[in-house]
PDB file of C-alpha atoms in Angstrom:
ATOM      1  CA  LYS E   2      72.223 129.834   6.549  1.00  0.00           C
ATOM      2  CA  GLN E   3      70.277 127.286   8.604  1.00  0.00           C
ATOM      3  CA  ASP E   4      66.509 127.718   8.679  1.00  0.00           C
ATOM      4  CA  ILE E   5      65.542 129.221  12.074  1.00  0.00           C
ATOM      5  CA  GLY E   6      62.485 126.966  12.396  1.00  0.00           C
ATOM      6  CA  LYS E   7      64.620 123.866  11.935  1.00  0.00           C
ATOM      7  CA  ARG E   8      67.094 125.215  14.476  1.00  0.00           C
ATOM      8  CA  ILE E   9      64.342 125.748  17.094  1.00  0.00           C
ATOM      9  CA  SER E  10      62.858 122.292  16.484  1.00  0.00           C
ATOM     10  CA  GLN E  11      66.295 120.725  17.002  1.00  0.00           C
ATOM     11  CA  LEU E  12      66.595 122.434  20.381  1.00  0.00           C
ATOM     12  CA  HIS E  13      63.464 120.618  21.568  1.00  0.00           C
ATOM     13  CA  ARG E  14      64.378 117.241  20.106  1.00  0.00           C
ATOM     14  CA  GLU E  15      66.023 114.768  22.446  1.00  0.00           C
ATOM     15  CA  GLU E  16      67.840 112.410  20.100  1.00  0.00           C
ATOM     16  CA  GLN E  17      70.416 110.147  21.722  1.00  0.00           C
ATOM     17  CA  LEU E  18      72.888 109.982  18.816  1.00  0.00           C
ATOM     18  CA  ALA E  19      73.823 111.891  15.686  1.00  0.00           C
ATOM     19  CA  VAL E  20      76.100 110.535  12.957  1.00  0.00           C
ATOM     20  CA  GLY E  21      78.555 112.844  11.211  1.00  0.00           C
ATOM     21  CA  ILE E  22      80.193 111.911   7.897  1.00  0.00           C
ATOM     22  CA  VAL E  23      83.362 113.897   7.212  1.00  0.00           C
ATOM     23  CA  ALA E  24      83.966 114.330   3.475  1.00  0.00           C
ATOM     24  CA  THR E  25      87.551 113.306   2.718  1.00  0.00           C
ATOM     25  CA  GLY E  26      87.562 112.433  -0.993  1.00  0.00           C
ATOM     26  CA  SER E  27      85.492 112.973  -4.123  1.00  0.00           C
ATOM     27  CA  VAL E  28      81.817 113.929  -4.193  1.00  0.00           C
ATOM     28  CA  ASP E  29      80.939 110.558  -5.770  1.00  0.00           C
ATOM     29  CA  GLU E  30      82.651 108.788  -2.875  1.00  0.00           C
ATOM     30  CA  LEU E  31      80.735 111.008  -0.454  1.00  0.00           C
ATOM     31  CA  THR E  32      77.432 110.199  -2.180  1.00  0.00           C
ATOM     32  CA  ASP E  33      78.079 106.462  -1.795  1.00  0.00           C
ATOM     33  CA  ALA E  34      79.056 106.927   1.871  1.00  0.00           C
ATOM     34  CA  VAL E  35      75.929 108.935   2.715  1.00  0.00           C
ATOM     35  CA  SER E  36      73.678 106.419   0.968  1.00  0.00           C
ATOM     36  CA  ALA E  37      75.311 103.500   2.819  1.00  0.00           C
ATOM     37  CA  CYS E  38      75.159 105.282   6.188  1.00  0.00           C
ATOM     38  CA  VAL E  39      71.513 106.353   5.849  1.00  0.00           C
ATOM     39  CA  ASN E  40      70.576 102.734   5.140  1.00  0.00           C
ATOM     40  CA  ALA E  41      72.758 101.320   7.948  1.00  0.00           C
ATOM     41  CA  VAL E  42      71.822 103.503  10.942  1.00  0.00           C
ATOM     42  CA  ARG E  43      68.542 104.702  12.434  1.00  0.00           C
ATOM     43  CA  TRP E  44      69.916 108.022  13.693  1.00  0.00           C
ATOM     44  CA  PRO E  45      70.036 111.533  12.172  1.00  0.00           C
ATOM     45  CA  VAL E  46      72.932 111.945   9.734  1.00  0.00           C
ATOM     46  CA  SER E  47      74.991 115.072   9.046  1.00  0.00           C
ATOM     47  CA  VAL E  48      77.604 115.657   6.351  1.00  0.00           C
ATOM     48  CA  ILE E  49      80.586 117.902   7.071  1.00  0.00           C
ATOM     49  CA  MET E  50      82.202 119.306   3.932  1.00  0.00           C
ATOM     50  CA  TYR E  51      83.392 122.524   2.299  1.00  0.00           C
ATOM     51  CA  GLU E  52      81.962 124.511  -0.605  1.00  0.00           C
ATOM     52  CA  GLU E  53      84.872 123.954  -3.004  1.00  0.00           C
ATOM     53  CA  MET E  54      83.975 120.262  -3.238  1.00  0.00           C
ATOM     54  CA  GLY E  55      80.933 121.398  -5.226  1.00  0.00           C
ATOM     55  CA  ARG E  56      77.470 119.898  -5.849  1.00  0.00           C
ATOM     56  CA  VAL E  57      76.161 120.949  -2.439  1.00  0.00           C
ATOM     57  CA  VAL E  58      72.719 121.808  -3.861  1.00  0.00           C
ATOM     58  CA  GLU E  59      72.582 118.480  -5.710  1.00  0.00           C
ATOM     59  CA  LEU E  60      73.525 116.550  -2.565  1.00  0.00           C
ATOM     60  CA  ARG E  61      70.878 118.353  -0.511  1.00  0.00           C
ATOM     61  CA  SER E  62      68.220 117.432  -3.048  1.00  0.00           C
ATOM     62  CA  MET E  63      69.395 113.802  -3.138  1.00  0.00           C
ATOM     63  CA  PHE E  64      69.374 113.483   0.669  1.00  0.00           C
ATOM     64  CA  PRO E  65      66.687 115.837   2.072  1.00  0.00           C
ATOM     65  CA  GLN E  66      66.769 114.018   5.441  1.00  0.00           C
ATOM     66  CA  VAL E  67      70.488 114.782   5.910  1.00  0.00           C
ATOM     67  CA  THR E  68      71.879 117.956   7.519  1.00  0.00           C
ATOM     68  CA  PHE E  69      74.825 119.569   5.710  1.00  0.00           C
ATOM     69  CA  ILE E  70      77.473 121.524   7.641  1.00  0.00           C
ATOM     70  CA  VAL E  71      79.357 123.388   4.918  1.00  0.00           C
ATOM     71  CA  PHE E  72      82.558 125.373   5.409  1.00  0.00           C
ATOM     72  CA  GLN E  73      83.630 127.993   2.885  1.00  0.00           C
ATOM     73  CA  ASN E  74      87.227 126.702   2.860  1.00  0.00           C
ATOM     74  CA  PRO E  75      89.047 123.506   3.924  1.00  0.00           C
ATOM     75  CA  VAL E  76      89.569 123.279   7.702  1.00  0.00           C
ATOM     76  CA  THR E  77      91.214 120.822  10.061  1.00  0.00           C
ATOM     77  CA  MET E  78      89.479 117.654  11.198  1.00  0.00           C
ATOM     78  CA  GLY E  79      89.255 119.035  14.734  1.00  0.00           C
ATOM     79  CA  THR E  80      87.363 122.117  13.526  1.00  0.00           C
ATOM     80  CA  LYS E  81      84.879 119.876  11.694  1.00  0.00           C
ATOM     81  CA  LEU E  82      84.279 117.759  14.799  1.00  0.00           C
ATOM     82  CA  ASN E  83      83.831 120.862  16.960  1.00  0.00           C
ATOM     83  CA  ALA E  84      81.174 122.100  14.507  1.00  0.00           C
ATOM     84  CA  MET E  85      79.414 118.736  14.642  1.00  0.00           C
ATOM     85  CA  ALA E  86      79.330 118.883  18.463  1.00  0.00           C
ATOM     86  CA  ASP E  87      77.880 122.417  18.322  1.00  0.00           C
ATOM     87  CA  GLU E  88      75.154 121.545  15.828  1.00  0.00           C
ATOM     88  CA  CYS E  89      73.909 118.053  16.656  1.00  0.00           C
ATOM     89  CA  TYR E  90      71.999 118.654  19.962  1.00  0.00           C
ATOM     90  CA  THR E  91      72.270 114.978  20.978  1.00  0.00           C
ATOM     91  CA  THR E  92      73.699 113.069  23.931  1.00  0.00           C
ATOM     92  CA  TYR E  93      76.396 111.429  21.796  1.00  0.00           C
ATOM     93  CA  PHE E  94      77.792 111.941  18.316  1.00  0.00           C
ATOM     94  CA  PHE E  95      79.473 109.416  16.047  1.00  0.00           C
ATOM     95  CA  ILE E  96      82.100 110.455  13.480  1.00  0.00           C
ATOM     96  CA  ILE E  97      82.913 108.464  10.347  1.00  0.00           C
ATOM     97  CA  ARG E  98      84.886 109.451   7.236  1.00  0.00           C
ATOM     98  CA  SER E  99      83.491 109.195   3.712  1.00  0.00           C
ATOM     99  CA  ASP E 100      86.232 106.708   2.772  1.00  0.00           C
ATOM    100  CA  GLN E 101      85.077 104.285   5.489  1.00  0.00           C
ATOM    101  CA  ARG E 102      82.237 101.805   5.871  1.00  0.00           C
ATOM    102  CA  ILE E 103      80.687 100.427   9.076  1.00  0.00           C
ATOM    103  CA  LEU E 104      81.409  96.731   9.673  1.00  0.00           C
ATOM    104  CA  ALA E 105      80.079  96.299  13.220  1.00  0.00           C
ATOM    105  CA  PHE E 106      78.072  98.799  15.234  1.00  0.00           C
ATOM    106  CA  ASN E 107      75.847  98.098  18.250  1.00  0.00           C
ATOM    107  CA  ASP E 108      74.725 101.504  19.497  1.00  0.00           C
ATOM    108  CA  GLU E 109      73.229 100.248  22.786  1.00  0.00           C
ATOM    109  CA  GLU E 110      76.450  98.449  23.679  1.00  0.00           C
ATOM    110  CA  LEU E 111      78.449 101.615  23.047  1.00  0.00           C
ATOM    111  CA  PHE E 112      75.983 103.763  25.011  1.00  0.00           C
ATOM    112  CA  ALA E 113      76.389 101.390  27.971  1.00  0.00           C
ATOM    113  CA  LEU E 114      80.177 101.782  27.826  1.00  0.00           C
ATOM    114  CA  LEU E 115      79.964 105.578  27.657  1.00  0.00           C
ATOM    115  CA  ARG E 116      77.634 105.592  30.688  1.00  0.00           C
ATOM    116  CA  ARG E 117      80.120 103.708  32.871  1.00  0.00           C
ATOM    117  CA  SER E 118      81.214 105.210  36.177  1.00  0.00           C
ATOM    118  CA  ASP E 119      84.728 105.984  34.880  1.00  0.00           C
ATOM    119  CA  ARG E 120      83.110 108.326  32.307  1.00  0.00           C
ATOM    120  CA  PRO E 121      84.860 107.538  29.024  1.00  0.00           C
ATOM    121  CA  ALA E 122      85.181 110.601  26.780  1.00  0.00           C
ATOM    122  CA  ALA E 123      84.978 108.513  23.605  1.00  0.00           C
ATOM    123  CA  VAL E 124      84.788 104.995  22.213  1.00  0.00           C
ATOM    124  CA  VAL E 125      86.775 104.324  19.055  1.00  0.00           C
ATOM    125  CA  PRO E 126      86.450 101.444  16.576  1.00  0.00           C
ATOM    126  CA  THR E 127      88.871  98.788  15.484  1.00  0.00           C
ATOM    127  CA  LEU E 128      89.979  99.646  11.945  1.00  0.00           C
ATOM    128  CA  VAL E 129      90.767  97.452   8.969  1.00  0.00           C
ATOM    129  CA  ASN E 130      92.276  98.482   5.642  1.00  0.00           C
ATOM    130  CA  ARG E 131      90.738  97.986   2.215  1.00  0.00           C
ATOM    131  CA  ASN E 132      92.108  94.406   2.139  1.00  0.00           C
ATOM    132  CA  GLY E 133      90.381  93.515   5.405  1.00  0.00           C
ATOM    133  CA  GLU E 134      93.602  93.498   7.419  1.00  0.00           C
ATOM    134  CA  PRO E 135      93.525  94.991  10.957  1.00  0.00           C
ATOM    135  CA  MET E 136      95.371  98.273  11.424  1.00  0.00           C
ATOM    136  CA  PRO E 137      97.553  99.134  14.477  1.00  0.00           C
ATOM    137  CA  SER E 138      95.156 101.817  15.667  1.00  0.00           C
ATOM    138  CA  ILE E 139      95.684 101.404  19.435  1.00  0.00           C
ATOM    139  CA  GLN E 140      98.045 104.113  20.686  1.00  0.00           C
ATOM    140  CA  ALA E 141      99.976 103.663  23.953  1.00  0.00           C
ATOM    141  CA  PRO E 142     101.848 106.656  25.443  1.00  0.00           C
ATOM    142  CA  MET E 143     105.617 106.245  25.696  1.00  0.00           C
ATOM    143  CA  VAL E 144     107.766 108.993  27.195  1.00  0.00           C
ATOM    144  CA  ARG E 145     111.210 109.341  25.632  1.00  0.00           C
ATOM    145  CA  GLU E 146     113.578 112.117  26.635  1.00  0.00           C
ATOM    146  CA  GLY E 147     110.695 114.124  28.062  1.00  0.00           C
ATOM    147  CA  MET E 148     108.580 113.818  24.907  1.00  0.00           C
ATOM    148  CA  VAL E 149     105.397 111.771  24.407  1.00  0.00           C
ATOM    149  CA  ASP E 150     105.940 109.304  21.574  1.00  0.00           C
ATOM    150  CA  PRO E 151     102.825 107.113  21.084  1.00  0.00           C
ATOM    151  CA  MET E 152     103.493 103.494  20.156  1.00  0.00           C
ATOM    152  CA  PRO E 153     100.966 101.734  17.879  1.00  0.00           C
ATOM    153  CA  PHE E 154      99.517  98.326  18.722  1.00  0.00           C
ATOM    154  CA  PHE E 155      96.922  96.087  17.099  1.00  0.00           C
ATOM    155  CA  PRO E 156      93.483  95.954  18.769  1.00  0.00           C
ATOM    156  CA  SER E 157      92.574  92.885  20.831  1.00  0.00           C
ATOM    157  CA  THR E 158      89.355  90.964  21.487  1.00  0.00           C
ATOM    158  CA  ALA E 159      88.781  92.941  24.709  1.00  0.00           C
ATOM    159  CA  ILE E 160      87.901  96.573  25.424  1.00  0.00           C
ATOM    160  CA  VAL E 161      91.280  98.305  25.653  1.00  0.00           C
ATOM    161  CA  PRO E 162      92.375 101.880  26.392  1.00  0.00           C
ATOM    162  CA  THR E 163      93.945 104.021  23.694  1.00  0.00           C
ATOM    163  CA  LEU E 164      95.618 107.415  23.949  1.00  0.00           C
ATOM    164  CA  TYR E 165      93.619 109.298  21.327  1.00  0.00           C
ATOM    165  CA  PRO E 166      90.925 108.738  18.656  1.00  0.00           C
ATOM    166  CA  PHE E 167      92.745 107.504  15.543  1.00  0.00           C
ATOM    167  CA  PHE E 168      91.791 109.756  12.583  1.00  0.00           C
ATOM    168  CA  GLY E 169      89.288 111.400  14.953  1.00  0.00           C
ATOM    169  CA  VAL E 170      86.825 108.589  14.221  1.00  0.00           C
ATOM    170  CA  GLY E 171      84.581 107.263  16.989  1.00  0.00           C
ATOM    171  CA  MET E 172      81.632 107.964  19.279  1.00  0.00           C
ATOM    172  CA  TYR E 173      81.892 110.913  21.669  1.00  0.00           C
ATOM    173  CA  ASP E 174      80.001 112.054  24.770  1.00  0.00           C
ATOM    174  CA  ARG E 175      78.919 115.472  23.455  1.00  0.00           C
ATOM    175  CA  ALA E 176      78.547 117.331  26.792  1.00  0.00           C
ATOM    176  CA  LEU E 177      81.876 116.011  28.064  1.00  0.00           C
ATOM    177  CA  PHE E 178      83.546 116.766  24.718  1.00  0.00           C
ATOM    178  CA  GLN E 179      82.461 120.395  24.982  1.00  0.00           C
ATOM    179  CA  ARG E 180      83.394 120.614  28.668  1.00  0.00           C
ATOM    180  CA  LEU E 181      86.904 119.503  27.653  1.00  0.00           C
ATOM    181  CA  ARG E 182      86.757 122.273  24.997  1.00  0.00           C
ATOM    182  CA  GLY E 183      86.913 119.834  22.105  1.00  0.00           C
ATOM    183  CA  PHE E 184      89.793 119.985  19.655  1.00  0.00           C
ATOM    184  CA  ASP E 185      92.201 122.915  19.785  1.00  0.00           C
ATOM    185  CA  GLU E 186      91.625 124.886  16.562  1.00  0.00           C
ATOM    186  CA  ASN E 187      94.847 126.849  17.090  1.00  0.00           C
ATOM    187  CA  ILE E 188      96.737 123.636  16.258  1.00  0.00           C
ATOM    188  CA  VAL E 189      97.009 123.320  12.485  1.00  0.00           C
ATOM    189  CA  SER E 190      97.838 119.588  12.300  1.00  0.00           C
ATOM    190  CA  ASP E 191      95.136 116.922  12.578  1.00  0.00           C
ATOM    191  CA  TYR E 192      97.520 114.499  14.323  1.00  0.00           C
ATOM    192  CA  TRP E 193      98.539 117.000  17.003  1.00  0.00           C
ATOM    193  CA  GLN E 194      94.909 117.993  17.511  1.00  0.00           C
ATOM    194  CA  PHE E 195      94.041 114.330  18.188  1.00  0.00           C
ATOM    195  CA  LEU E 196      97.028 113.823  20.485  1.00  0.00           C
ATOM    196  CA  ASP E 197      96.331 117.046  22.412  1.00  0.00           C
ATOM    197  CA  PHE E 198      92.675 116.084  22.906  1.00  0.00           C
ATOM    198  CA  GLY E 199      93.535 112.548  24.011  1.00  0.00           C
ATOM    199  CA  ALA E 200      96.155 113.791  26.479  1.00  0.00           C
ATOM    200  CA  ARG E 201      93.656 116.240  28.017  1.00  0.00           C
ATOM    201  CA  CYS E 202      91.022 113.497  28.342  1.00  0.00           C
ATOM    202  CA  TRP E 203      93.376 111.203  30.240  1.00  0.00           C
ATOM    203  CA  LEU E 204      94.879 113.965  32.392  1.00  0.00           C
ATOM    204  CA  TYR E 205      91.381 115.016  33.504  1.00  0.00           C
ATOM    205  CA  GLY E 206      90.458 111.389  34.226  1.00  0.00           C
ATOM    206  CA  TYR E 207      88.234 110.615  31.214  1.00  0.00           C
ATOM    207  CA  PRO E 208      89.558 107.548  29.355  1.00  0.00           C
ATOM    208  CA  ILE E 209      89.219 106.643  25.694  1.00  0.00           C
ATOM    209  CA  PHE E 210      88.475 103.014  24.841  1.00  0.00           C
ATOM    210  CA  CYS E 211      88.571 100.851  21.728  1.00  0.00           C
ATOM    211  CA  HIS E 212      85.669  98.390  21.506  1.00  0.00           C
ATOM    212  CA  PRO E 213      86.302  95.068  19.689  1.00  0.00           C
ATOM    213  CA  ARG E 214      82.703  94.842  18.431  1.00  0.00           C
ATOM    214  CA  PHE E 215      82.796  98.336  16.956  1.00  0.00           C
ATOM    215  CA  ALA E 216      84.574  98.132  13.600  1.00  0.00           C
ATOM    216  CA  MET E 217      85.050 100.153  10.427  1.00  0.00           C
ATOM    217  CA  ALA E 218      86.889  99.516   7.179  1.00  0.00           C
ATOM    218  CA  PHE E 219      88.563 101.845   4.701  1.00  0.00           C
TER     219      PHE E 219
END
């Protein structure tokens, strides 16, 4: 349904970052999230949602500068992120959920980390809950009886590795993400999609880091 002229113009645009907001709650919550994000970042914003949420036409009229990626039916988080990577035509893409708000975000600092020689696949934020308390979002791989059983830890004040992007939220290197084939859409669980992607990143030598000065709150 995308206008072909807009599609061609995007192919020739060399934006460094695109921001994708994944709709996870009500439309009113999504409206507040889009408004907050548009005012907080200087990059193109996309909304990833499905038709059954309703008010798509109203949202498009409210936010004409925002691109809407609309699925006919609910899909997994991994499928939404794969669609964002296919559509954004940027060097990096940043995923946030509609029930989250950005607390700290320095894009140049994150770009510098993603350009490091060890080629991180993604940088994920520290997360705090609605009461402002830090969440144990750092995942360390533990092998028990031949099975991977990630152990959660609280983030620190340093850049630390983590096994997979918690909730799928974070900034991704788009070309590398697609070279790693993104999230496996044959897996029907969001958690196992995240774990599978994180395991592939590390096995191929592309780490995932959590940055202490990159923070989001629910």
